[in-house]
């Protein structure tokens, strides 16, 4: 079981049955197994080792992405937040401007990868079985299967989970938390580690806010209580509300990646949206 969360990694696999899948072999990630006999000190030692090994691969990924001038985003959320729909729209709307690719993480099925492939973007599927997060080693193998020369954007759609993905750096420039209005305004307070780890938050499905009594201002305030520097966009992947601001930020990130300059996510300049 994964020492950080208890998720089983026994049946994790990478389906190669479609051309948008890959198989990265049996040693794809660093899940250790707890037989119940180890004491707390031993468990903490293993957890530290797991994260240290992951961080090593994350640094290698980040260096590789930087060498290729790629802007890499790790999309995290609860299941059902709409991040795949948001990603589909983003890829379709930006495909003339940028060359993009996607790594899809799910416990089972290739449903999301098939949807992404329909946009024309190269996609690689990672199925984690009972595992609840991607790690940097998995991502490194997926990148091996992609043609990244000349790539501008890489989106990593993580497994739907607001707990363990917060702890695993994949080598991305930015962790982007997607929160739908159907989840309630207090999600950032309930899952502070994730919203502290993220530097961007998308409040999605804002077209539904009046129908589910979601207070957008209250949600923003709660997010800033957890992470005062988090940048917040209010969007609807369905109607396109607010989507252009999200695209402008992506474009700035691509330009920054090409020039090896960091992108400001403080919300203090052109993206200041503290209403």
Tab-separated table of C-alpha atoms in Angstrom:
chain	number	residue	atom	x	y	z
A	1	UNK	CA	0.000	0.000	0.000
A	2	UNK	CA	1.146	3.532	-0.672
A	3	UNK	CA	2.738	4.746	2.551
A	4	UNK	CA	1.524	8.294	1.993
A	5	UNK	CA	-2.155	7.441	1.586
A	6	UNK	CA	-2.817	3.699	1.860
A	7	UNK	CA	-3.694	3.257	-1.820
A	8	UNK	CA	-2.820	-0.109	-3.287
A	9	UNK	CA	-0.333	-0.169	-6.141
A	10	UNK	CA	-0.495	-3.905	-6.752
A	11	UNK	CA	-2.566	-3.655	-9.895
A	12	UNK	CA	-1.289	-0.453	-11.444
A	13	UNK	CA	-0.790	-0.863	-15.154
A	14	UNK	CA	-0.244	1.047	-18.327
A	15	UNK	CA	-2.390	-0.161	-21.219
A	16	UNK	CA	-0.607	-0.211	-24.567
A	17	UNK	CA	-3.627	-1.427	-26.517
A	18	UNK	CA	-4.190	1.984	-28.136
A	19	UNK	CA	-1.687	4.273	-29.793
A	20	UNK	CA	-2.278	6.937	-27.137
A	21	UNK	CA	-1.228	4.570	-24.335
A	22	UNK	CA	2.152	3.507	-23.125
A	23	UNK	CA	3.640	0.740	-21.042
A	24	UNK	CA	6.392	1.815	-18.696
A	25	UNK	CA	7.125	-1.523	-17.145
A	26	UNK	CA	6.596	-3.022	-13.716
A	27	UNK	CA	8.723	-0.566	-11.757
A	28	UNK	CA	6.816	2.551	-12.689
A	29	UNK	CA	6.576	4.187	-9.299
A	30	UNK	CA	7.615	4.128	-5.706
A	31	UNK	CA	4.827	2.513	-3.671
A	32	UNK	CA	5.961	0.601	-0.607
A	33	UNK	CA	3.909	-2.000	1.234
A	34	UNK	CA	2.987	-1.823	4.900
A	35	UNK	CA	2.548	-5.275	6.473
A	36	UNK	CA	1.326	-3.814	9.775
A	37	UNK	CA	4.428	-4.877	11.727
A	38	UNK	CA	6.566	-1.788	11.204
A	39	UNK	CA	6.562	0.873	13.869
A	40	UNK	CA	5.787	4.519	13.266
A	41	UNK	CA	9.443	5.474	12.946
A	42	UNK	CA	9.937	2.921	10.189
A	43	UNK	CA	6.837	4.134	8.357
A	44	UNK	CA	8.018	7.721	8.498
A	45	UNK	CA	11.422	6.656	7.216
A	46	UNK	CA	9.855	4.867	4.258
A	47	UNK	CA	7.599	7.830	3.520
A	48	UNK	CA	10.603	10.140	3.492
A	49	UNK	CA	12.391	7.764	1.120
A	50	UNK	CA	9.369	7.592	-1.206
A	51	UNK	CA	9.111	11.357	-1.465
A	52	UNK	CA	12.880	11.803	-1.804
A	53	UNK	CA	12.989	9.379	-4.734
A	54	UNK	CA	10.006	11.091	-6.308
A	55	UNK	CA	11.671	14.489	-5.918
A	56	UNK	CA	14.760	13.167	-7.700
A	57	UNK	CA	12.695	12.192	-10.736
A	58	UNK	CA	10.771	15.472	-10.512
A	59	UNK	CA	14.014	17.448	-10.719
A	60	UNK	CA	15.053	15.438	-13.760
A	61	UNK	CA	11.662	16.035	-15.378
A	62	UNK	CA	11.819	19.751	-14.640
A	63	UNK	CA	15.289	20.046	-16.133
A	64	UNK	CA	14.137	18.164	-19.226
A	65	UNK	CA	11.073	20.382	-19.601
A	66	UNK	CA	13.196	23.489	-19.168
A	67	UNK	CA	15.718	22.314	-21.748
A	68	UNK	CA	12.860	21.969	-24.251
A	69	UNK	CA	11.246	25.302	-23.347
A	70	UNK	CA	7.978	23.616	-22.348
A	71	UNK	CA	5.262	25.079	-20.130
A	72	UNK	CA	3.994	22.206	-17.968
A	73	UNK	CA	0.826	22.270	-15.866
A	74	UNK	CA	-0.328	19.619	-13.379
A	75	UNK	CA	-4.139	19.719	-13.175
A	76	UNK	CA	-5.510	18.419	-9.876
A	77	UNK	CA	-9.055	18.217	-8.548
A	78	UNK	CA	-11.763	16.063	-7.049
A	79	UNK	CA	-13.495	13.649	-9.441
A	80	UNK	CA	-16.162	15.402	-11.480
A	81	UNK	CA	-14.760	18.934	-11.290
A	82	UNK	CA	-14.866	19.248	-15.073
A	83	UNK	CA	-11.135	19.360	-15.660
A	84	UNK	CA	-11.281	17.036	-18.688
A	85	UNK	CA	-13.965	19.201	-20.306
A	86	UNK	CA	-11.905	22.283	-19.483
A	87	UNK	CA	-8.845	20.625	-20.992
A	88	UNK	CA	-10.744	19.675	-24.161
A	89	UNK	CA	-11.878	23.255	-24.657
A	90	UNK	CA	-8.432	24.651	-23.925
A	91	UNK	CA	-6.753	22.325	-26.418
A	92	UNK	CA	-9.302	23.056	-29.137
A	93	UNK	CA	-9.175	26.813	-28.633
A	94	UNK	CA	-5.374	27.045	-28.458
A	95	UNK	CA	-4.308	24.457	-31.022
A	96	UNK	CA	-3.613	27.079	-33.690
A	97	UNK	CA	-1.358	29.008	-31.310
A	98	UNK	CA	0.496	26.257	-29.456
A	99	UNK	CA	1.638	22.689	-29.919
A	100	UNK	CA	0.286	20.785	-26.921
A	101	UNK	CA	0.351	17.260	-25.488
A	102	UNK	CA	-1.402	15.584	-22.571
A	103	UNK	CA	-0.633	12.920	-19.991
A	104	UNK	CA	-3.863	11.434	-18.608
A	105	UNK	CA	-3.972	9.837	-15.168
A	106	UNK	CA	-6.895	7.640	-14.085
A	107	UNK	CA	-7.270	4.553	-11.967
A	108	UNK	CA	-9.003	2.655	-14.775
A	109	UNK	CA	-10.205	3.094	-18.391
A	110	UNK	CA	-8.938	5.266	-21.218
A	111	UNK	CA	-12.184	7.257	-21.544
A	112	UNK	CA	-10.583	10.635	-20.892
A	113	UNK	CA	-7.617	9.862	-23.144
A	114	UNK	CA	-10.005	9.042	-26.002
A	115	UNK	CA	-11.749	12.384	-25.485
A	116	UNK	CA	-8.430	14.228	-25.478
A	117	UNK	CA	-7.184	12.355	-28.559
A	118	UNK	CA	-10.233	13.652	-30.445
A	119	UNK	CA	-8.815	17.190	-30.112
A	120	UNK	CA	-5.779	16.132	-32.134
A	121	UNK	CA	-3.348	16.506	-29.232
A	122	UNK	CA	-0.918	13.644	-28.565
A	123	UNK	CA	-1.930	11.884	-25.334
A	124	UNK	CA	-0.507	9.134	-23.152
A	125	UNK	CA	-2.658	7.299	-20.607
A	126	UNK	CA	-1.436	6.176	-17.202
A	127	UNK	CA	-3.751	3.803	-15.321
A	128	UNK	CA	-2.802	3.599	-11.654
A	129	UNK	CA	-5.102	0.721	-10.671
A	130	UNK	CA	-6.020	1.288	-7.032
A	131	UNK	CA	-3.338	3.979	-6.750
A	132	UNK	CA	-4.637	7.485	-6.170
A	133	UNK	CA	-1.977	9.719	-7.716
A	134	UNK	CA	0.646	10.075	-10.409
A	135	UNK	CA	4.308	10.335	-9.512
A	136	UNK	CA	7.318	11.788	-11.283
A	137	UNK	CA	8.679	8.403	-12.393
A	138	UNK	CA	5.422	7.561	-14.181
A	139	UNK	CA	5.461	10.949	-15.876
A	140	UNK	CA	9.061	10.512	-17.024
A	141	UNK	CA	8.114	7.291	-18.825
A	142	UNK	CA	5.064	8.920	-20.405
A	143	UNK	CA	7.215	11.784	-21.670
A	144	UNK	CA	9.567	9.217	-23.222
A	145	UNK	CA	6.616	8.108	-25.369
A	146	UNK	CA	5.840	11.643	-26.563
A	147	UNK	CA	7.615	13.666	-29.221
A	148	UNK	CA	8.482	16.738	-27.165
A	149	UNK	CA	10.782	18.531	-29.606
A	150	UNK	CA	8.998	21.765	-30.440
A	151	UNK	CA	6.281	21.161	-27.849
A	152	UNK	CA	4.971	24.339	-26.205
A	153	UNK	CA	2.528	22.972	-23.637
A	154	UNK	CA	2.247	19.788	-21.619
A	155	UNK	CA	-0.871	19.241	-19.531
A	156	UNK	CA	-0.781	16.499	-16.902
A	157	UNK	CA	-4.302	15.583	-15.793
A	158	UNK	CA	-3.793	13.910	-12.449
A	159	UNK	CA	-6.009	11.289	-10.840
A	160	UNK	CA	-9.118	12.858	-9.295
A	161	UNK	CA	-8.053	13.261	-5.658
A	162	UNK	CA	-7.342	16.271	-3.445
A	163	UNK	CA	-5.049	14.474	-0.984
A	164	UNK	CA	-1.972	12.585	-2.199
A	165	UNK	CA	-1.348	14.469	-5.477
A	166	UNK	CA	-0.515	17.481	-3.313
A	167	UNK	CA	2.609	15.722	-2.018
A	168	UNK	CA	4.008	14.513	-5.331
A	169	UNK	CA	5.959	16.976	-7.455
A	170	UNK	CA	5.872	15.835	-11.084
A	171	UNK	CA	8.341	18.405	-12.393
A	172	UNK	CA	5.616	20.814	-13.510
A	173	UNK	CA	5.960	24.582	-13.417
A	174	UNK	CA	2.556	24.996	-11.805
A	175	UNK	CA	0.035	22.900	-9.948
A	176	UNK	CA	-3.460	24.043	-10.990
A	177	UNK	CA	-6.347	23.121	-8.683
A	178	UNK	CA	-9.750	22.917	-10.373
A	179	UNK	CA	-12.754	23.396	-8.082
A	180	UNK	CA	-16.321	23.204	-9.388
A	181	UNK	CA	-19.114	25.234	-7.828
A	182	UNK	CA	-21.028	22.028	-7.072
A	183	UNK	CA	-18.406	21.085	-4.456
A	184	UNK	CA	-19.051	23.907	-1.991
A	185	UNK	CA	-17.146	27.070	-1.113
A	186	UNK	CA	-15.197	25.550	1.775
A	187	UNK	CA	-13.195	22.986	-0.221
A	188	UNK	CA	-9.937	24.960	0.226
A	189	UNK	CA	-10.368	24.819	4.018
A	190	UNK	CA	-11.202	21.112	3.987
A	191	UNK	CA	-8.187	20.252	1.814
A	192	UNK	CA	-5.667	22.956	2.730
A	193	UNK	CA	-2.583	20.982	1.751
A	194	UNK	CA	-3.681	20.812	-1.876
A	195	UNK	CA	-4.665	24.465	-2.127
A	196	UNK	CA	-1.441	25.451	-0.401
A	197	UNK	CA	0.567	23.334	-2.859
A	198	UNK	CA	-1.248	24.819	-5.866
A	199	UNK	CA	-0.393	28.286	-7.102
A	200	UNK	CA	-3.397	28.561	-9.424
A	201	UNK	CA	-7.064	27.755	-8.781
A	202	UNK	CA	-9.809	27.560	-11.387
A	203	UNK	CA	-13.347	27.915	-10.067
A	204	UNK	CA	-15.143	25.956	-12.776
A	205	UNK	CA	-18.814	25.674	-13.780
A	206	UNK	CA	-19.509	29.250	-12.677
A	207	UNK	CA	-22.584	29.210	-14.917
A	208	UNK	CA	-24.148	26.894	-12.314
A	209	UNK	CA	-23.291	29.053	-9.298
A	210	UNK	CA	-26.725	30.719	-8.981
A	211	UNK	CA	-28.443	27.327	-9.107
A	212	UNK	CA	-26.376	25.663	-6.365
A	213	UNK	CA	-26.139	28.675	-4.043
A	214	UNK	CA	-22.359	28.856	-4.406
A	215	UNK	CA	-20.781	32.066	-3.101
A	216	UNK	CA	-17.786	32.723	-5.364
A	217	UNK	CA	-16.476	35.579	-3.240
A	218	UNK	CA	-16.548	33.409	-0.120
A	219	UNK	CA	-14.695	30.616	-1.933
A	220	UNK	CA	-11.991	33.020	-3.052
A	221	UNK	CA	-11.592	34.374	0.473
A	222	UNK	CA	-11.254	30.846	1.869
A	223	UNK	CA	-8.652	29.963	-0.749
A	224	UNK	CA	-6.634	33.079	0.095
A	225	UNK	CA	-6.820	32.230	3.802
A	226	UNK	CA	-5.038	28.978	2.993
A	227	UNK	CA	-2.718	30.404	0.332
A	228	UNK	CA	-2.533	34.212	0.069
A	229	UNK	CA	-0.582	33.998	-3.205
A	230	UNK	CA	-2.869	31.653	-5.128
A	231	UNK	CA	-4.076	33.039	-8.449
A	232	UNK	CA	-7.788	32.491	-9.083
A	233	UNK	CA	-9.724	32.317	-12.341
A	234	UNK	CA	-13.507	32.008	-12.563
A	235	UNK	CA	-14.427	29.992	-15.639
A	236	UNK	CA	-17.068	27.900	-17.315
A	237	UNK	CA	-15.713	25.277	-19.683
A	238	UNK	CA	-19.242	24.930	-21.073
A	239	UNK	CA	-20.128	28.564	-21.815
A	240	UNK	CA	-16.631	30.016	-22.128
A	241	UNK	CA	-17.134	32.524	-19.317
A	242	UNK	CA	-13.759	33.771	-18.056
A	243	UNK	CA	-11.846	31.436	-20.337
A	244	UNK	CA	-9.898	34.170	-22.135
A	245	UNK	CA	-8.168	35.245	-18.912
A	246	UNK	CA	-7.083	31.627	-18.408
A	247	UNK	CA	-5.742	31.555	-21.979
A	248	UNK	CA	-3.833	34.818	-21.521
A	249	UNK	CA	-2.143	33.357	-18.463
A	250	UNK	CA	-1.207	30.209	-20.392
A	251	UNK	CA	0.196	32.302	-23.242
A	252	UNK	CA	2.299	34.273	-20.772
A	253	UNK	CA	3.528	30.987	-19.302
A	254	UNK	CA	4.526	29.626	-22.694
A	255	UNK	CA	6.454	32.818	-23.440
A	256	UNK	CA	8.157	32.657	-20.044
A	257	UNK	CA	9.128	29.009	-20.572
A	258	UNK	CA	10.680	29.838	-23.931
A	259	UNK	CA	12.690	32.655	-22.353
A	260	UNK	CA	13.487	30.663	-19.186
A	261	UNK	CA	11.869	33.377	-17.067
A	262	UNK	CA	9.554	32.462	-14.155
A	263	UNK	CA	5.864	33.331	-14.528
A	264	UNK	CA	4.423	35.470	-11.725
A	265	UNK	CA	1.440	33.725	-10.114
A	266	UNK	CA	0.945	36.205	-7.289
A	267	UNK	CA	-2.051	37.868	-8.890
A	268	UNK	CA	-0.365	41.213	-8.333
A	269	UNK	CA	-0.018	42.390	-11.920
A	270	UNK	CA	-2.126	41.773	-15.048
A	271	UNK	CA	-3.923	38.875	-13.347
A	272	UNK	CA	-4.910	40.721	-10.183
A	273	UNK	CA	-8.468	39.533	-9.558
A	274	UNK	CA	-8.921	40.260	-5.860
A	275	UNK	CA	-12.339	41.839	-6.064
